[in-house]
XYZ file of C-alpha atoms in Angstrom:
663
model
C -101.421 25.399 -29.212
C -103.759 26.048 -26.039
C -100.740 25.642 -23.537
C -98.269 27.600 -25.293
C -101.223 30.250 -25.283
C -101.580 30.272 -21.371
C -98.059 29.999 -21.205
C -98.116 33.335 -22.738
C -100.197 34.914 -21.301
C -98.768 33.880 -17.617
C -95.177 34.519 -18.575
C -96.617 38.411 -19.436
C -97.964 38.795 -16.305
C -94.623 38.617 -14.338
C -91.838 41.126 -13.734
C -88.499 39.603 -12.978
C -86.062 41.253 -10.670
C -82.497 39.731 -9.398
C -83.162 39.452 -5.919
C -80.928 40.722 -3.048
C -79.852 37.744 -1.781
C -80.732 34.497 -3.492
C -81.298 31.221 -1.844
C -80.016 27.832 -3.952
C -82.919 25.461 -4.065
C -80.983 22.800 -6.110
C -77.534 21.624 -6.804
C -78.073 22.084 -10.724
C -79.384 25.829 -9.784
C -76.303 26.685 -8.569
C -74.238 25.405 -11.231
C -76.195 27.269 -13.166
C -75.465 30.357 -11.530
C -72.206 29.519 -11.496
C -72.011 28.833 -14.975
C -73.905 31.842 -16.256
C -71.508 34.699 -13.895
C -68.565 32.983 -15.421
C -69.557 33.186 -18.933
C -72.114 35.943 -18.791
C -71.579 38.586 -16.351
C -68.381 38.828 -15.246
C -69.714 38.877 -11.647
C -67.831 37.250 -8.045
C -70.169 34.732 -6.312
C -70.442 35.108 -2.742
C -71.883 32.191 -0.846
C -73.508 32.119 2.353
C -73.016 28.274 3.705
C -75.473 27.983 6.504
C -78.404 26.245 9.082
C -81.510 27.349 10.136
C -80.293 26.325 14.063
C -76.988 27.593 13.906
C -77.254 31.146 15.763
C -74.290 32.829 14.612
C -75.836 32.324 11.123
C -78.754 34.087 11.926
C -76.482 36.774 13.822
C -74.544 37.456 10.469
C -77.228 36.966 8.272
C -78.586 40.490 8.376
C -75.262 42.039 7.972
C -74.838 39.537 5.114
C -78.420 41.453 3.032
C -76.930 44.599 4.085
C -73.687 43.877 2.102
C -75.544 42.577 -0.592
C -77.727 46.048 -1.169
C -74.565 47.523 -1.104
C -72.590 45.539 -3.491
C -75.921 45.189 -6.124
C -74.220 45.208 -9.299
C -70.969 44.571 -8.445
C -71.612 41.007 -6.878
C -73.914 38.079 -6.376
C -74.708 36.729 -2.869
C -76.518 33.610 -2.480
C -77.290 31.615 0.406
C -76.852 27.589 1.037
C -78.743 25.624 3.848
C -76.142 23.085 4.522
C -79.095 20.984 5.856
C -81.055 20.755 2.449
C -78.365 20.983 -0.063
C -75.812 18.150 1.556
C -73.872 18.119 -1.912
C -72.799 20.888 -2.166
C -71.844 21.216 1.349
C -69.476 18.027 0.406
C -68.288 18.896 -2.385
C -66.810 22.324 -0.923
C -65.710 20.358 2.269
C -67.692 22.651 4.495
C -67.033 21.919 8.469
C -68.177 24.875 9.956
C -70.646 27.457 10.423
C -71.311 29.853 8.859
C -68.906 29.275 5.916
C -68.382 31.662 3.134
C -66.911 30.807 -0.139
C -65.997 33.847 -2.889
C -66.475 32.444 -6.516
C -64.693 34.586 -9.772
C -65.185 32.754 -12.742
C -66.759 29.954 -11.611
C -63.568 28.920 -9.231
C -62.870 29.532 -5.672
C -60.790 32.424 -4.613
C -61.662 32.758 -0.654
C -63.091 31.085 2.437
C -63.379 31.362 5.732
C -65.764 30.306 8.697
C -67.664 32.223 11.344
C -69.955 35.292 11.973
C -67.069 38.188 11.338
C -68.350 41.108 9.738
C -64.942 43.011 9.501
C -64.179 39.389 7.485
C -66.824 39.516 5.561
C -66.332 42.972 4.290
C -62.957 42.609 3.571
C -62.662 39.473 1.552
C -66.045 41.139 -0.594
C -63.882 44.518 -1.712
C -61.079 42.455 -2.784
C -62.937 40.195 -5.096
C -64.831 42.835 -6.755
C -61.856 44.735 -6.981
C -60.522 41.600 -8.463
C -63.150 40.822 -10.647
C -63.160 44.681 -11.730
C -59.270 44.201 -12.905
C -59.949 40.771 -14.769
C -62.800 42.339 -16.476
C -60.626 42.532 -19.796
C -60.781 40.628 -23.218
C -57.628 40.828 -26.073
C -59.661 40.119 -29.184
C -57.734 38.145 -31.808
C -58.461 41.297 -34.148
C -56.529 43.389 -31.731
C -53.672 41.325 -31.717
C -53.031 41.064 -34.901
C -53.763 44.414 -35.488
C -50.905 45.195 -32.887
C -48.466 42.982 -34.436
C -49.508 44.416 -37.611
C -48.169 47.605 -36.377
C -45.115 46.567 -34.225
C -43.893 43.108 -35.824
C -45.130 42.904 -39.645
C -42.836 40.046 -39.541
C -44.844 37.944 -37.331
C -47.014 35.677 -39.894
C -50.814 34.413 -39.069
C -49.440 31.470 -37.795
C -47.328 32.816 -35.034
C -49.627 35.283 -34.077
C -52.082 32.579 -33.732
C -50.191 30.182 -31.377
C -49.279 33.807 -29.015
C -53.092 33.356 -28.664
C -53.860 30.378 -27.838
C -51.181 30.424 -25.533
C -52.907 33.287 -23.717
C -56.152 31.248 -24.348
C -54.742 27.912 -22.542
C -53.657 29.582 -19.357
C -57.022 31.010 -18.632
C -58.601 29.550 -15.537
C -62.014 28.471 -15.041
C -65.026 28.840 -17.333
C -63.756 30.104 -20.680
C -66.165 28.285 -23.349
C -65.720 30.677 -25.978
C -61.710 30.424 -25.907
C -61.014 34.165 -25.378
C -57.712 35.786 -24.058
C -59.146 37.512 -20.974
C -58.948 38.070 -17.489
C -55.321 38.487 -15.889
C -53.486 36.477 -18.389
C -54.747 38.644 -21.003
C -52.939 41.353 -18.537
C -49.850 39.631 -18.544
C -49.730 39.010 -21.801
C -50.527 42.619 -22.730
C -47.267 43.944 -20.291
C -44.987 41.191 -21.488
C -45.690 42.833 -25.424
C -45.441 46.370 -23.377
C -41.900 45.217 -22.179
C -40.761 43.823 -25.633
C -42.428 46.527 -27.855
C -43.224 50.074 -26.056
C -46.537 49.488 -25.928
C -49.208 47.293 -25.367
C -52.195 46.242 -27.344
C -55.781 47.575 -26.881
C -57.575 45.382 -23.970
C -61.388 45.442 -23.748
C -64.255 45.244 -21.264
C -64.926 41.616 -21.212
C -68.324 41.941 -19.863
C -70.475 45.038 -20.188
C -73.166 46.141 -17.841
C -76.830 45.911 -19.841
C -77.914 49.477 -20.646
C -81.550 50.452 -20.946
C -82.074 51.023 -24.823
C -84.305 53.704 -25.855
C -87.779 52.836 -27.120
C -88.539 55.433 -29.505
C -85.427 54.790 -31.558
C -86.186 55.686 -35.172
C -85.439 52.642 -37.520
C -84.480 54.461 -40.511
C -81.556 56.728 -38.316
C -77.960 55.126 -39.619
C -78.957 51.740 -38.601
C -78.841 48.595 -40.648
C -81.225 46.280 -41.637
C -80.383 43.274 -39.299
C -80.711 45.818 -36.209
C -83.906 46.902 -37.530
C -85.114 43.441 -37.566
C -83.970 42.287 -34.211
C -85.977 45.616 -32.739
C -89.004 44.206 -34.872
C -88.554 40.958 -32.820
C -88.356 42.528 -29.095
C -90.457 43.752 -27.092
C -90.356 46.941 -25.028
C -87.786 45.130 -22.475
C -85.386 44.772 -25.199
C -86.281 40.746 -24.670
C -87.601 38.417 -27.457
C -91.967 39.027 -28.157
C -92.900 35.829 -26.349
C -95.538 34.881 -29.527
C -92.217 33.913 -31.578
C -90.596 31.650 -29.227
C -91.486 28.000 -28.854
C -92.848 25.765 -26.316
C -89.650 24.923 -25.238
C -88.939 28.322 -24.812
C -91.680 29.059 -22.697
C -91.326 26.781 -20.649
C -87.816 27.372 -19.958
C -88.957 31.347 -19.557
C -91.955 30.086 -16.703
C -89.347 28.200 -14.696
C -86.422 31.112 -14.616
C -89.645 33.796 -13.897
C -91.197 31.625 -11.535
C -87.922 31.078 -9.258
C -87.188 34.791 -9.943
C -90.623 35.413 -7.972
C -89.844 32.433 -5.031
C -86.572 34.396 -4.478
C -88.568 38.140 -4.359
C -90.778 36.863 -1.928
C -87.741 35.431 0.173
C -85.918 38.424 -0.294
C -89.127 40.888 0.807
C -89.694 38.713 3.892
C -85.923 38.693 4.862
C -86.510 42.678 4.734
C -89.916 42.284 6.865
C -87.490 40.539 9.082
C -84.453 42.837 9.352
C -87.120 45.784 9.659
C -88.629 44.555 12.306
C -85.166 43.192 13.998
C -84.415 47.065 13.817
C -87.498 48.663 14.800
C -86.092 50.781 17.746
C -85.903 54.838 16.953
C -84.310 57.283 19.572
C -86.643 59.461 20.958
C -87.067 62.580 22.968
C -87.444 60.470 26.344
C -85.432 57.825 27.642
C -87.050 54.349 27.663
C -88.838 53.168 30.306
C -87.775 49.199 30.616
C -84.874 48.045 28.080
C -84.435 44.244 28.100
C -80.662 42.815 27.471
C -81.264 39.466 26.220
C -83.634 37.393 23.660
C -84.015 33.694 24.883
C -86.724 32.867 27.028
C -85.848 35.241 29.754
C -85.853 37.988 27.813
C -88.397 37.475 25.673
C -91.199 36.371 28.759
C -90.597 39.540 30.444
C -90.976 41.602 27.179
C -94.341 39.945 27.244
C -95.020 40.742 30.428
C -93.640 44.051 30.247
C -95.586 45.158 26.823
C -99.118 43.609 28.586
C -98.232 46.078 31.369
C -97.978 49.302 28.941
C -94.080 49.134 28.806
C -92.865 49.210 25.484
C -89.335 47.475 25.989
C -87.516 47.048 24.019
C -84.956 44.405 23.370
C -81.810 44.577 22.496
C -80.168 41.391 21.690
C -78.703 39.881 18.435
C -80.917 37.430 16.687
C -79.614 34.095 18.162
C -82.354 33.266 20.766
C -79.920 31.984 23.005
C -79.498 28.278 24.000
C -82.890 27.571 23.577
C -82.525 28.826 19.820
C -79.723 26.136 19.442
C -81.730 23.238 20.415
C -82.069 20.742 17.418
C -84.359 18.357 19.373
C -87.835 18.776 20.133
C -88.373 20.767 23.451
C -90.180 17.975 25.926
C -89.986 19.727 28.890
C -91.571 22.874 28.561
C -95.134 22.993 29.957
C -98.202 22.718 26.938
C -94.908 22.594 24.107
C -94.668 19.127 22.070
C -93.349 17.977 18.700
C -91.555 21.413 18.300
C -87.976 22.368 18.135
C -86.327 25.561 20.563
C -85.761 28.146 16.889
C -89.350 27.426 16.840
C -90.586 28.065 20.300
C -87.689 31.506 20.073
C -89.399 32.766 17.008
C -92.995 32.283 18.670
C -92.085 34.239 21.744
C -90.570 36.972 19.740
C -93.777 37.192 17.543
C -96.080 37.529 20.627
C -94.175 40.079 22.177
C -93.940 41.877 19.015
C -97.970 41.860 18.703
C -97.950 43.411 22.150
C -95.678 46.444 21.522
C -92.401 45.203 22.306
C -89.592 46.986 20.045
C -86.418 44.835 19.249
C -82.952 46.311 18.302
C -80.689 43.546 17.161
C -77.440 44.685 18.500
C -74.769 43.111 21.499
C -74.764 45.414 24.577
C -70.871 46.322 25.278
C -71.752 48.286 28.269
C -74.798 49.601 30.792
C -73.453 53.299 32.259
C -74.663 54.012 35.590
C -72.734 57.102 36.571
C -76.053 59.195 36.083
C -80.123 58.657 35.520
C -81.330 57.504 33.370
C -79.450 54.955 32.513
C -77.002 54.393 29.284
C -77.439 51.264 27.297
C -74.464 51.059 25.153
C -74.533 48.641 21.637
C -71.984 48.708 18.702
C -74.204 51.461 16.852
C -76.371 53.337 19.553
C -77.166 54.523 23.124
C -80.326 53.926 24.827
C -81.097 55.950 27.150
C -83.440 54.094 29.753
C -85.098 54.247 33.368
C -85.235 50.072 34.108
C -82.872 47.581 32.519
C -83.705 43.705 32.571
C -80.697 41.607 31.936
C -81.111 38.394 30.451
C -78.274 37.687 28.326
C -78.074 34.218 29.088
C -75.156 32.521 29.206
C -72.102 31.151 26.543
C -70.473 27.667 26.326
C -67.510 26.632 28.222
C -64.577 24.803 26.509
C -61.864 22.521 28.085
C -59.031 24.133 27.198
C -56.917 21.334 25.915
C -54.128 20.929 23.784
C -55.576 21.614 19.882
C -59.214 22.614 20.818
C -58.568 26.112 20.109
C -56.657 25.662 17.030
C -58.847 23.372 15.255
C -62.401 25.416 15.912
C -64.424 25.561 12.575
C -62.177 22.329 11.948
C -64.096 19.459 13.514
C -64.465 20.934 17.233
C -67.824 22.746 17.799
C -69.965 23.420 20.625
C -73.069 23.311 18.849
C -73.951 19.775 17.294
C -77.191 21.112 16.224
C -75.618 24.110 14.203
C -72.215 21.973 12.780
C -73.593 17.930 12.714
C -74.875 16.973 9.749
C -71.569 17.983 7.829
C -70.475 15.227 9.371
C -72.739 12.611 8.215
C -71.526 9.176 8.264
C -68.570 9.853 10.352
C -67.373 8.568 13.902
C -67.780 11.520 16.252
C -67.317 12.627 20.085
C -69.283 13.978 22.565
C -67.792 15.753 25.744
C -69.993 16.063 29.024
C -72.612 13.993 31.206
C -75.232 16.413 31.089
C -78.592 17.367 29.724
C -76.848 19.184 26.662
C -74.435 16.687 26.247
C -77.573 13.908 25.929
C -78.959 16.333 23.527
C -76.346 16.821 21.068
C -75.264 12.837 21.154
C -78.983 12.083 20.348
C -78.916 14.468 17.325
C -75.414 13.320 16.419
C -76.744 9.872 16.462
C -79.339 10.494 13.374
C -76.319 11.257 10.849
C -73.285 9.920 11.932
C -71.616 6.648 11.829
C -71.149 6.767 15.764
C -71.121 8.777 18.571
C -69.256 8.238 21.574
C -69.295 10.038 24.890
C -66.553 10.939 27.247
C -67.550 11.372 30.375
C -65.420 11.875 33.679
C -67.398 10.089 36.013
C -69.128 6.894 36.511
C -72.787 8.750 35.696
C -74.668 10.396 34.070
C -75.798 14.768 35.429
C -78.231 14.522 32.804
C -82.087 13.402 33.375
C -83.108 10.395 33.701
C -84.982 9.730 30.743
C -82.244 11.518 28.354
C -79.526 9.296 30.111
C -81.467 6.654 29.288
C -81.887 6.931 25.783
C -78.321 7.351 25.371
C -77.434 4.540 27.200
C -79.989 2.097 25.192
C -79.165 4.016 21.871
C -77.159 1.332 19.312
C -75.336 4.088 17.590
C -74.020 5.945 21.053
C -70.684 4.466 23.104
C -70.495 5.758 26.467
C -66.409 5.930 27.666
C -66.995 6.418 31.791
C -64.258 7.938 33.932
C -62.449 9.410 31.154
C -60.987 12.758 30.293
C -60.370 14.112 26.701
C -56.654 15.904 27.381
C -55.431 16.507 23.119
C -57.448 16.686 20.038
C -55.546 15.497 16.979
C -55.650 17.549 13.738
C -54.250 16.760 10.055
C -53.872 19.045 6.991
C -57.262 19.736 5.427
C -57.149 17.722 1.687
C -57.336 20.171 -1.521
C -60.525 21.259 -2.461
C -60.902 19.259 -6.004
C -62.782 22.328 -7.214
C -60.084 24.926 -7.182
C -57.557 24.408 -9.703
C -55.778 27.701 -8.872
C -51.935 27.620 -9.337
C -51.382 30.780 -7.263
C -50.497 29.299 -3.453
C -49.571 31.521 -0.782
C -46.685 29.864 0.984
C -47.013 32.451 4.195
C -50.760 31.424 4.491
C -51.407 28.637 7.495
C -52.231 25.209 6.266
C -55.703 24.674 7.178
C -56.085 21.730 9.905
C -59.130 19.820 10.594
C -59.946 17.039 13.357
C -58.313 13.062 12.854
C -58.571 11.913 16.571
C -58.062 12.397 20.133
C -56.238 11.222 22.947
C -58.437 9.765 26.144
C -57.226 9.545 29.554
C -58.489 7.049 32.371
C -58.925 9.111 35.073
C -58.239 6.363 37.870
C -55.521 4.283 35.759
C -54.373 7.395 34.014
C -53.738 5.367 30.977
C -53.671 6.945 27.965
C -55.942 5.668 24.050
C -55.509 7.164 21.072
C -58.401 7.124 19.081
C -58.054 7.663 15.109
C -60.671 8.365 12.099
C -62.611 10.894 13.964
C -64.460 13.518 12.352
C -65.263 15.681 14.750
C -65.358 16.772 18.982
C -68.288 18.441 20.359
C -68.008 20.421 23.440
C -70.454 20.101 25.802
C -69.863 20.520 29.516
C -71.833 23.473 30.478
C -72.016 27.465 30.157
C -70.749 30.150 32.032
C -72.853 33.449 32.244
C -72.732 36.106 29.843
C -72.323 39.192 32.563
C -69.179 40.657 31.365
C -70.300 43.726 30.625
C -71.445 43.998 33.933
C -68.415 44.426 35.670
C -67.882 46.879 38.215
C -72.170 47.372 37.553
C -73.619 44.853 40.328
C -72.333 42.520 42.857
C -71.976 39.157 41.833
C -72.749 35.812 43.520
C -69.638 34.967 45.607
C -70.211 31.668 45.948
C -71.021 31.307 42.032
C -68.544 33.681 40.198
C -69.864 34.811 37.338
C -73.773 34.846 38.380
C -75.391 38.132 39.444
C -76.609 38.477 43.061
C -80.291 38.789 43.460
C -81.284 40.683 46.403
C -83.953 38.309 48.539
C -85.952 36.331 46.511
C -86.527 38.960 43.891
C -84.909 39.995 40.484
C -83.491 43.074 41.728
C -79.910 43.358 41.837
C -77.554 46.039 43.790
C -78.213 48.473 42.169
C -81.756 50.678 41.792
C -83.578 50.082 38.855
C -81.331 47.052 37.368
C -82.599 43.432 37.241
C -81.551 40.100 36.621
C -83.145 36.513 35.143
C -82.659 33.370 33.726
C -79.188 31.866 34.205
C -77.028 35.031 34.048
C -78.678 34.854 38.287
C -79.526 31.259 38.221
C -76.743 28.976 39.107
C -78.694 25.820 40.126
C -81.315 24.410 37.759
C -80.633 26.637 34.664
C -83.999 25.498 32.782
C -86.230 27.110 29.399
C -89.384 27.160 31.920
C -87.139 28.675 34.866
C -85.951 31.414 32.492
C -89.103 32.164 31.442
C -90.769 32.401 35.107
C -87.748 34.541 36.652
C -88.175 36.776 32.831
C -92.086 37.156 34.351
C -91.093 37.641 37.807
C -88.483 40.212 36.273
C -90.526 42.358 34.354
C -92.837 42.941 37.233
C -90.326 43.944 39.802
C -89.318 46.375 37.020
C -92.805 47.731 36.700
C -93.392 47.910 40.797
C -89.902 49.756 40.771
C -91.033 52.486 38.257
C -94.394 52.903 40.127
C -92.613 53.201 43.308
C -90.188 55.699 41.855
C -92.783 58.037 40.077
C -91.322 56.962 36.571
C -94.321 56.753 34.215
C -94.886 57.549 30.635
C -93.537 60.973 30.371
C -94.113 61.322 26.499
C -97.743 60.643 27.512
C -97.986 62.874 29.960
C -95.930 65.559 28.087
C -98.606 65.226 25.492
C -101.702 65.642 28.269
C -100.060 68.807 29.764
C -99.464 70.495 26.490
C -103.157 69.755 25.437
C -104.476 71.246 28.842
C -102.092 73.982 28.298
C -103.669 74.495 24.718
C -107.232 74.379 25.932
C -106.761 76.775 28.848
C -105.325 79.257 26.571
C -108.263 79.084 24.364
C -110.425 79.572 26.937
C -108.971 82.741 28.396
C -108.915 84.148 25.173
C -112.729 83.421 24.618
C -113.089 85.097 28.087
C -110.956 87.792 27.078
C -113.176 88.442 23.814
C -116.066 89.294 25.830
C -118.907 88.398 23.086
C -116.914 90.605 20.309
C -115.958 87.625 18.646
C -117.555 86.211 15.387
C -120.291 84.300 15.856
C -121.966 81.967 12.639
C -125.049 81.853 13.761
C -125.657 85.526 13.673
C -125.209 85.636 9.968
C -128.214 83.086 9.729
C -130.448 85.610 11.609
C -130.440 84.171 15.229
C -133.232 81.887 13.674
C -131.124 78.076 14.165
C -132.702 76.620 17.012
C -135.108 73.649 16.177
C -134.160 74.044 12.521
C -132.203 72.507 10.461
C -128.748 73.576 9.300
C -130.182 73.480 5.526
C -133.139 75.492 6.043
C -131.094 77.545 7.786
C -128.753 77.895 5.023
C -131.639 79.470 3.130
C -132.914 82.047 5.218
């Protein structure tokens, strides 16, 4: 008896609320959620299959949360971590991240892969509209009444057959055997064509409305409703003291889940607020840093400690280090820590010293006039100095089948997508550190890994190369290039029982094999039963937005040209650091060092140009003017101003205020 009472008291302390975005923790929880919204609320469910190590996943996450807030009450938004829930990602054949799937009535309606905000909004709006359209119910009573008016010759058995035919055509979960959704609308439309009018349809799912607490029990309600009110609490839910022990345990589990989801959502909201903490002011920023990797964050730390209050403009991806799934072993002082963890600590440290973050992508830097204007997708930041630390993006092979099969097994991020090919044979193309790290990551979960390299030795560090060569699950094909990636149609999803087929829609393709070529003999070999191809052949600097702004290195196309040994560029006030200007080393530790140098160079340049803290200087000047004005007014009064001490008889010297007040 004591345990139910404790549960009762514990439950009474909870306040439940549906989180904006729910994080799924088990397959059972996912299935229960799908069933609930298919049979109880009718709301569409939008699922984000993601991974913490996936850069595009982190970039689209705040947009997903924002969309969930906009669509509150119209759709349910959930996230599934593919690293933790392999069964779900396998069930729904997730082969690229992020992948969004849209469910209605427990049935998959749409899906797409990639971090496209436009697609996400379009598909969400479509499924919400479809949900409203299909939220109809044709009851047996209404159908019987309709036939009684339009065709009295139709007997009960005939009406029952019509209704049963409607029920049998309903797809998805329909445990109550009702004539609902698009099938009900089609039946009503057919009857209208035949008899001139349609039977009345009603809403299948009604939004819950709060009930008044002070309804009079005797104001027309029947005894059953009155008894129900007596057994309900103020919130409209059953009183817990009438519940059984099993019901209490079930309710406790539900509320604990809700509390955990609410906590996760609060953390997400805090993170989103942190990433969009910049607000335009009356004065230009002193330093704006473009990029959020080791170079940009190192510059942010140094600039913030110098009191420059830098603005860091970058998507929440963290550069190449963010996607490093293996431990970071070549950064002094760090061990047993992954790339995402290092980036997170850097961001936290920069924020603690006063750096401001804006999670946007820079599209243009305007130097036509001063101050410099840094333009993003949604804002324009005026600044005196700019530090460019946008890093580099992956190179591609540009072979046949590569572009067509991106998202279907072709990837440049083993950490993001590797676990989705668990137990499969995969290929890695490349011979540098990135290729070695990708091969080692994939070897943890794949059946086998084959590294394709065009030379007879690796360019990677000796330690990583030796690990790859000695690994029992990794094979190396020397002096070989990849010339074609083969694909096959994606097998139909067994969970999708929809009969609606778009004949014009392209058939999704997935990787099935590859064609290799020996660089010396020219002999071609075809590999079959390949699950994925990971391209790791290097990176290209992300400097396209600087075209026509600064000078580039003529010996290394795409890399910004630094002036001398500093981080200065050809344009005063613009500095470049990290992989955008380093064509030789391209390491996280060297990027961090050049980021610190860029902050020091920017601080020195601001001092040389006399560009200080304009806001603080303005406030100081204003305060000085106010004080000078006050002094001048006192002088003009020439002693005729009011003196509070005279009211005490002028005998204030050496006396306490309390005593003087009595006088």
